[in-house]
CSV table of C-alpha atoms and ligand atoms in Angstrom, one decimal:
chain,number,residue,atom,x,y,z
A,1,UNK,CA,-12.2,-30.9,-8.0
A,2,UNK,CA,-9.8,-27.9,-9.2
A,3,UNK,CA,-11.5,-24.5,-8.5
A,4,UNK,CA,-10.0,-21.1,-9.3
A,5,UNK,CA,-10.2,-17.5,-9.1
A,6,UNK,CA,-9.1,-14.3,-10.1
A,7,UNK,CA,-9.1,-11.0,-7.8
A,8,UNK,CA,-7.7,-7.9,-8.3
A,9,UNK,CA,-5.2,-6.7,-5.3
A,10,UNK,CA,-5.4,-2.3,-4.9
A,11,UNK,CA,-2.8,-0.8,-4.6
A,12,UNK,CA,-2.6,1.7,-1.2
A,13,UNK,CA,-1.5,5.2,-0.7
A,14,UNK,CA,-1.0,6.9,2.4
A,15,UNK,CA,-2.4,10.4,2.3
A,16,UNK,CA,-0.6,11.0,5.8
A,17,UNK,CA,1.9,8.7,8.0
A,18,UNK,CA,2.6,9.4,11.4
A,19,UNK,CA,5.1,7.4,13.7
A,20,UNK,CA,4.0,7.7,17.4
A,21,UNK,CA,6.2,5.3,19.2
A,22,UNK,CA,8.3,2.7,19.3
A,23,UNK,CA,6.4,-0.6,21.0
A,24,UNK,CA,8.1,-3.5,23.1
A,25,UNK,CA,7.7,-6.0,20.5
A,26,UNK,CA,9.8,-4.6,18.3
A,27,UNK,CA,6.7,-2.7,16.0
A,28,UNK,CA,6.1,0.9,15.6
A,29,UNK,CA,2.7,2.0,16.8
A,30,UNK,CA,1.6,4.5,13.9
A,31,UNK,CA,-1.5,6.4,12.7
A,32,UNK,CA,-2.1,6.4,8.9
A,33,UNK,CA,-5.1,7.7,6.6
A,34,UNK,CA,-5.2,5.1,3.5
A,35,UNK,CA,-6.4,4.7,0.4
A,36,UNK,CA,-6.6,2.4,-2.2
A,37,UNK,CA,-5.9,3.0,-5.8
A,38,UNK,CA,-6.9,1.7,-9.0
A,39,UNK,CA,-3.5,0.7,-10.2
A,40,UNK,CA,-3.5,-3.3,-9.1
A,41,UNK,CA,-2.2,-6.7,-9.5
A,42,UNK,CA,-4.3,-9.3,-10.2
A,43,UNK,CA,-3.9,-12.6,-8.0
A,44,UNK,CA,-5.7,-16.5,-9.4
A,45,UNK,CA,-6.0,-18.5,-6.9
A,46,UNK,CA,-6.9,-22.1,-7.7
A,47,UNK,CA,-7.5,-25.1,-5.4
A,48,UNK,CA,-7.8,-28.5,-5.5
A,49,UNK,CA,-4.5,-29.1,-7.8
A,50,UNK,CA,-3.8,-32.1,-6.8
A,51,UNK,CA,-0.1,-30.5,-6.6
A,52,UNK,CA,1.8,-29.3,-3.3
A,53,UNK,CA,1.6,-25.5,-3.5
A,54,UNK,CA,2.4,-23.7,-6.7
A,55,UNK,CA,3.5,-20.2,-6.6
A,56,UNK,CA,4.2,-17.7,-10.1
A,57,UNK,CA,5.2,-14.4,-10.7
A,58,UNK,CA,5.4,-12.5,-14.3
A,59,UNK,CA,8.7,-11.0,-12.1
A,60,UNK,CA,11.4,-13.1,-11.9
A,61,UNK,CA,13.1,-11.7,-8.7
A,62,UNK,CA,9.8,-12.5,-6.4
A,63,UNK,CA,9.9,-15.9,-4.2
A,64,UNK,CA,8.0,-18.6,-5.9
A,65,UNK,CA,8.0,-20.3,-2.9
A,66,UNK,CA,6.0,-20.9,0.9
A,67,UNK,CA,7.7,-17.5,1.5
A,68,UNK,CA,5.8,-15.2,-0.9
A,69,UNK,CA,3.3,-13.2,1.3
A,70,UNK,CA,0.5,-14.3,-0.9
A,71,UNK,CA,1.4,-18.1,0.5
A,72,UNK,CA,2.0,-17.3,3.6
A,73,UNK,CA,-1.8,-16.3,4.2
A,74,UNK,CA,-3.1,-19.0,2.4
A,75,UNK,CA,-1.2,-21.3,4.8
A,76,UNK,CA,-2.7,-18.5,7.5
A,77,UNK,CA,-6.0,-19.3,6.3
A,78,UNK,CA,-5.8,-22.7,6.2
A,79,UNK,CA,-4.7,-22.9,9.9
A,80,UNK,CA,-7.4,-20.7,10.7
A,81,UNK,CA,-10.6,-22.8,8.9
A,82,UNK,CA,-9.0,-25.9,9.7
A,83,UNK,CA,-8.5,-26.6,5.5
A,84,UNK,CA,-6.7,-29.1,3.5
A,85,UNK,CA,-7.0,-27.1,0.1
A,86,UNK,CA,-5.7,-30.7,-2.1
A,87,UNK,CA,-3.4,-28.9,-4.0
A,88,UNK,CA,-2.9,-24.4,-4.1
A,89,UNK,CA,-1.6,-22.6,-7.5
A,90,UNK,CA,-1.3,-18.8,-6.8
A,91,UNK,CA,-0.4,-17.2,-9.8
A,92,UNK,CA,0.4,-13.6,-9.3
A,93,UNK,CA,0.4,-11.0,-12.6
A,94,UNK,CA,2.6,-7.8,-11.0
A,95,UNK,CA,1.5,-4.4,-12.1
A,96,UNK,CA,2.3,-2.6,-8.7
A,97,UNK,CA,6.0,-1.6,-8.3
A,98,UNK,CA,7.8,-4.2,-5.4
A,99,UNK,CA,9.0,-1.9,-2.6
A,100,UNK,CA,7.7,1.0,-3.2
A,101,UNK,CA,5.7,1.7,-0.3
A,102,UNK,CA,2.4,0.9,-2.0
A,103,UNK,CA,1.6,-2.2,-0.3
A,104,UNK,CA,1.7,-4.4,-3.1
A,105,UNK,CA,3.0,-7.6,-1.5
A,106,UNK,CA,0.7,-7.1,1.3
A,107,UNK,CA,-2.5,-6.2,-1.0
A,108,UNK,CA,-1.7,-9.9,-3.0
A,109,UNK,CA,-2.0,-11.7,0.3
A,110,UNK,CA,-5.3,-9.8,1.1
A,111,UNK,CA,-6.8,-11.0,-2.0
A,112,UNK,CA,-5.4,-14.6,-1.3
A,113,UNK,CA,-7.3,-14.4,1.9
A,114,UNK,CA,-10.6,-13.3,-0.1
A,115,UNK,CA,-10.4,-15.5,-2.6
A,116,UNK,CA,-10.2,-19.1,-0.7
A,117,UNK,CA,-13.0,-17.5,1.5
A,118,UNK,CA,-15.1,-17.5,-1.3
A,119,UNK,CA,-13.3,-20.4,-3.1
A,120,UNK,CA,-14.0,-22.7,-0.2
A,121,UNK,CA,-17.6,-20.8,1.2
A,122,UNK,CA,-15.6,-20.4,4.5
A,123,UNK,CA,-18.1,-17.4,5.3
A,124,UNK,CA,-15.1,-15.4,7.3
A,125,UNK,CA,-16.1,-11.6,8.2
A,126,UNK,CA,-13.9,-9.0,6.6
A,127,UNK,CA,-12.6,-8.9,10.4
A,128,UNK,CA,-11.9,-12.2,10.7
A,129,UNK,CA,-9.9,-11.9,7.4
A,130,UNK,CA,-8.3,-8.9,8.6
A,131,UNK,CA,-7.0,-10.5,11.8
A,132,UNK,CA,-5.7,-13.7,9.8
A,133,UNK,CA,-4.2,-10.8,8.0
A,134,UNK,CA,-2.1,-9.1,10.5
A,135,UNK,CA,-0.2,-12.4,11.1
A,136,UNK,CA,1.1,-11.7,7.4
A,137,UNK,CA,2.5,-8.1,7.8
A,138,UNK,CA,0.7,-5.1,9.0
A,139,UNK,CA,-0.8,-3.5,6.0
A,140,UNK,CA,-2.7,-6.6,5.0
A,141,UNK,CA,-5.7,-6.0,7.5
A,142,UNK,CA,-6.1,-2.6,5.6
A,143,UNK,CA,-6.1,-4.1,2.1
A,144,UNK,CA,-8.6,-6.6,3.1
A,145,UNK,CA,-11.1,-3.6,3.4
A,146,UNK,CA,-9.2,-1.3,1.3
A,147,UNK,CA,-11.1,2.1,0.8
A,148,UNK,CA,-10.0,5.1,2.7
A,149,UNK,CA,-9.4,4.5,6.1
A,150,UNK,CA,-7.6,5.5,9.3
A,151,UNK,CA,-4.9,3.1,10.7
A,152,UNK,CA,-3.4,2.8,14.2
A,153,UNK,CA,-1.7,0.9,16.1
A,154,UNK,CA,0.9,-1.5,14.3
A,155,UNK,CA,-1.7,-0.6,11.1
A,156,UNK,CA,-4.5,-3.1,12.1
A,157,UNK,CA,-6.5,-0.7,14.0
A,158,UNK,CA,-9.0,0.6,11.4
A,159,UNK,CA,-11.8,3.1,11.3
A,160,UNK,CA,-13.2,4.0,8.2
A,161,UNK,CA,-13.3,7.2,6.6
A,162,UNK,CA,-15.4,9.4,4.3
A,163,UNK,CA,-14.4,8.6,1.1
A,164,UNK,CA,-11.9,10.6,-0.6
A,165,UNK,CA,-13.6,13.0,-3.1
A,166,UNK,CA,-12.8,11.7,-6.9
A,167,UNK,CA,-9.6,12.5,-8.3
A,168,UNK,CA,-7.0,11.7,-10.1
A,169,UNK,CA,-3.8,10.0,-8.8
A,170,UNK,CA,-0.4,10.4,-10.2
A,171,UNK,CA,2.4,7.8,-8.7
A,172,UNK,CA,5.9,8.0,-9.9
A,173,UNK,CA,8.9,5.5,-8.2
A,174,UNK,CA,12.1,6.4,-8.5
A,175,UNK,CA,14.8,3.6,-9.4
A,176,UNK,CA,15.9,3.2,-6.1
A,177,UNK,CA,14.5,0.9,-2.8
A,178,UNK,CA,14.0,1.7,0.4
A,179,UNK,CA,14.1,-1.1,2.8
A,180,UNK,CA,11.3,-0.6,5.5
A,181,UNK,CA,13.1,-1.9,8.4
A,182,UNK,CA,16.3,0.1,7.9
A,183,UNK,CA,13.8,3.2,7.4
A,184,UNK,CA,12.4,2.6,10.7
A,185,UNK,CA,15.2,2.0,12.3
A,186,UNK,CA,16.5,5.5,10.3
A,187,UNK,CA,14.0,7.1,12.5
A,188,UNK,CA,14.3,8.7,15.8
A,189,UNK,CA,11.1,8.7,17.0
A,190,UNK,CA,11.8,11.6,19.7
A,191,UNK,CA,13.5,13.8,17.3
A,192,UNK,CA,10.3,13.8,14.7
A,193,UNK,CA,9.8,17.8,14.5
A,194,UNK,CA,7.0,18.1,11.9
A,195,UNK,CA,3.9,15.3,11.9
A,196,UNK,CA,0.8,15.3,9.5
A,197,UNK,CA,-2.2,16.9,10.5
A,198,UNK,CA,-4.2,13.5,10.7
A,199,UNK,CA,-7.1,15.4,12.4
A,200,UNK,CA,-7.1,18.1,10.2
A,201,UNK,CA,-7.1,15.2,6.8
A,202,UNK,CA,-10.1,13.5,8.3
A,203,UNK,CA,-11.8,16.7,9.1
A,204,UNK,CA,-11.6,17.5,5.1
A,205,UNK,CA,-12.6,13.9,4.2
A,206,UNK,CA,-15.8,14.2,6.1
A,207,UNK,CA,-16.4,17.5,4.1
A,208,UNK,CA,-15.6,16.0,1.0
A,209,UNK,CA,-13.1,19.0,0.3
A,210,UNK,CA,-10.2,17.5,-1.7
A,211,UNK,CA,-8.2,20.8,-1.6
A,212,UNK,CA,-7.9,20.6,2.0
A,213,UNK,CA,-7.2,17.1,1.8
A,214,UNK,CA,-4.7,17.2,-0.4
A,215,UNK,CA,-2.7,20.4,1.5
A,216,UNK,CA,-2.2,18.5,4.3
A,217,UNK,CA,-0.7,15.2,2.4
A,218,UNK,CA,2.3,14.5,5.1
A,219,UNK,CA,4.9,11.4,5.6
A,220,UNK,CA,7.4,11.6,8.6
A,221,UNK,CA,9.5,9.1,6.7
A,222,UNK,CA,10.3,11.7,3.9
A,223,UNK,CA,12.5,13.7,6.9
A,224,UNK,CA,14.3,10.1,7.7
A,225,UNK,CA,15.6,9.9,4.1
A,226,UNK,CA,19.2,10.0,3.5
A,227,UNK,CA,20.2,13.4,1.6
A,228,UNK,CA,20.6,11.8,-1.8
A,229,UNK,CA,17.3,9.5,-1.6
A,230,UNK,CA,15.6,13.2,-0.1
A,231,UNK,CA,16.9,15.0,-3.2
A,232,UNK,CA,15.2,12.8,-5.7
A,233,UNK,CA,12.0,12.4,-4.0
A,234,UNK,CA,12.0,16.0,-3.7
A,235,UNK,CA,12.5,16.4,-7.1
A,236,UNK,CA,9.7,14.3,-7.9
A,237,UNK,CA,7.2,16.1,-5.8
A,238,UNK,CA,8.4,19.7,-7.2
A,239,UNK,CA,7.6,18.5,-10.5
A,240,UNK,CA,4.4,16.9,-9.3
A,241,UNK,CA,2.9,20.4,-8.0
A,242,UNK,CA,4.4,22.6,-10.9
A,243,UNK,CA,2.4,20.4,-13.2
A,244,UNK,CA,-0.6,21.1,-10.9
A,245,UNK,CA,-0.8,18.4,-8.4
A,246,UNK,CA,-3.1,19.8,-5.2
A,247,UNK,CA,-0.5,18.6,-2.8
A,248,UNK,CA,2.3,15.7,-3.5
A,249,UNK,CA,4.0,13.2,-0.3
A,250,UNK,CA,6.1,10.1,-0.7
A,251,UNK,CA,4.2,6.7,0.2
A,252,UNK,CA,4.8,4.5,2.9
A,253,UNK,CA,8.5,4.0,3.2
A,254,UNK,CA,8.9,4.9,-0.4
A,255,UNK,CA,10.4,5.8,-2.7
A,256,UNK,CA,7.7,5.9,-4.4
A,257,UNK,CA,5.6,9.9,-4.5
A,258,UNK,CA,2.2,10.4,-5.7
A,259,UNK,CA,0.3,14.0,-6.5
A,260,UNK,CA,-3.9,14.2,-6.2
A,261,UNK,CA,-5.3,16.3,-9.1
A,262,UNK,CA,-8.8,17.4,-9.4
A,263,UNK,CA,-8.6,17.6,-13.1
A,264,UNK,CA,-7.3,14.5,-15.8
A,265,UNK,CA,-5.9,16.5,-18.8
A,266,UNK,CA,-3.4,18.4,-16.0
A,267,UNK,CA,-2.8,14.5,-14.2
A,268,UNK,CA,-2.2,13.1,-17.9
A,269,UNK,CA,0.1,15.9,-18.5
A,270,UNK,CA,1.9,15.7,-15.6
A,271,UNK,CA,2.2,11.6,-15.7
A,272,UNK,CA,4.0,11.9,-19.5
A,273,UNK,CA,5.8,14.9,-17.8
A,274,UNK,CA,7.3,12.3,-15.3
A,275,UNK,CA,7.6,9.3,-17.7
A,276,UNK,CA,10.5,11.2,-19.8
A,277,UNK,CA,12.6,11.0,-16.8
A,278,UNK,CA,11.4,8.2,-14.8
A,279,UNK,CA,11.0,4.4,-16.0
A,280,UNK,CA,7.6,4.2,-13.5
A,281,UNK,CA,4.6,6.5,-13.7
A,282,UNK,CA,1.3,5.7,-12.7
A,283,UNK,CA,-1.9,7.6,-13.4
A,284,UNK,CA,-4.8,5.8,-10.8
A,285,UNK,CA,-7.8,6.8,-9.3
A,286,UNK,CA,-9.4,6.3,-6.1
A,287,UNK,CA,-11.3,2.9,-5.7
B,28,C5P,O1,4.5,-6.0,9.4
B,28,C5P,P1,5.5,-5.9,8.3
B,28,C5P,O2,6.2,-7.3,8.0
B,28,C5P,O3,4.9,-5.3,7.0
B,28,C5P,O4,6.6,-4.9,8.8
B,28,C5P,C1,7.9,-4.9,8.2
B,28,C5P,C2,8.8,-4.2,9.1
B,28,C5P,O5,8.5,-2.8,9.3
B,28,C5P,C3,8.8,-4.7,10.5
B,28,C5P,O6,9.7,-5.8,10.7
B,28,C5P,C4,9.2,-3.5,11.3
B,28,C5P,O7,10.6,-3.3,11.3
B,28,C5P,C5,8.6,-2.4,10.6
B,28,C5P,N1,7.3,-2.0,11.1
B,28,C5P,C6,7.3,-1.3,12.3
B,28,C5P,N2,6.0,-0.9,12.8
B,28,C5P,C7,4.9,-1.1,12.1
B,28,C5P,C8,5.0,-1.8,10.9
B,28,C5P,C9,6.2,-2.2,10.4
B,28,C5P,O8,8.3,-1.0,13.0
B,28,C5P,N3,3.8,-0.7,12.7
């Protein structure tokens, strides 16, 4: 019997990223404080289809395939509960930009994972989900629990955090990509000068003081630019904070920047401010 779905798949933003050190197998080990935003895909997930796996995308360019990340955990999943689902559609309506350092790839195989838990009453912890997670990529164990969070090691280490006080999030991505493995590799490690003040972020969350929060935004990947990517993303941030963003950082490995404001007149302003130059603004809040 066909059952089905639908689950909405956060988007993440990472209010600091710090690279500590490069690990044997390959990984970075790295300590991030996340949070997930309201802008979001929406993942259906049927079973029972009767069909071998069925993957679609409202963008073209995705893999329709085993390969797509959202598959890939399913097939996780079903290693892990010892399934035969009888058929999997995963149809996948994008609203997050692809590469953009916002975790959208990883967020849609999260909510794969918590859908067939619930589809097929599996009963998996959050954890366990988390850990069938990290054998997808290394932000999905976050966007299982999503929320604001700190995350170490390869990103699956995760203590959660005071929530971030409410406010407005405006994201803009520039047109261009940044491949995460060629950023990492961009980076020397030993030569990282300045590094966020992750302490000093948590420190704010737990006193609910979004000023100091948003002061201390920091992403070591933004000095691991190359000069022309660094001029645009600057750009975007100095327009960000002269239209009255607290504090403004670029996301993940990028490109894409986001600015926290405590008020959503200046954030609305600020959003059609970027939208006359850029094709992708966002205006989010936390969830
Ligand atoms: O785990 P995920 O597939 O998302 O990682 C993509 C790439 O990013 C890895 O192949 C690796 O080059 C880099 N990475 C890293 N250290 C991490 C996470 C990702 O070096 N903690």
């Amino acid at each position: 019997m066909k059952r089905a779905l639908t689950v909405p798949a956060w988007a993440k933003i990472n209010l600091t990223l710090d690279v500590l050190s490069e690990r044997q197998d390959g990984y970075h080990d790295l300590r991030m404080v996340m949070q997930s935003v309201s802008l979001r895909d929406t993942v259906r997930v049927a079973i029972g289809t009767g069909a071998s796996l069925l993957v679609r995308t409202n963008l073209s360019f995705l893999p329709d395939d085993n390969t797509n990340l959202a598959a890939v955990a399913a097939e996780r999943f079903c290693a892990a509960a010892g399934l035969d689902l009888g058929g999997l559609s995963l149809e996948i309506e994008k609203s997050i930009p692809v590469c953009a350092g916002l975790g959208g790839g990883s967020s849609d195989a999260a909510a794969t994972l918590r859908a067939l838990n619930e589809l097929t009453a599996t009963g998996f912890s959050d954890a366990r989900l988390a850990e069938i997670g990290a054998q997808v990529g290394s932000d999905v164990p976050y966007c299982v629990f999503g929320g604001t969070a700190l995350a170490e090691g390869r990103g699956e280490l995760l203590t959660r955090l005071p929530v971030l006080p409410h406010c407005w999030v405006v994201l803009c991505k520039p047109e261009f990509r940044i491949s995460t493995p060629q950023l990492f590799a961009a980076l020397n490690v030993r030569r990282i000068v300045r590094r966020p003040d992750t302490a000093g972020v948590c420190a704010a969350l737990e006193q609910g003081d979004l000023g100091g929060v948003a002061r201390r935004l920091y992403n070591v990947f933004e000095d691991a630019l190359d000069p022309r990517r660094a001029t645009v993303v600057a750009a975007v941030k100095a327009m960000l904070l002269e239209w009255g963003a607290l504090g403004a950082v670029m996301s993940g490995t990028g490109p894409t920047v986001f600015g926290l404001f405590d008020d959503v007149l200046t954030a609305q302003s600020a959003a059609n401010a970027l939208a006359r130059q850029y094709e992708e603004v966002f205006l989010a809040e936390p969830v």
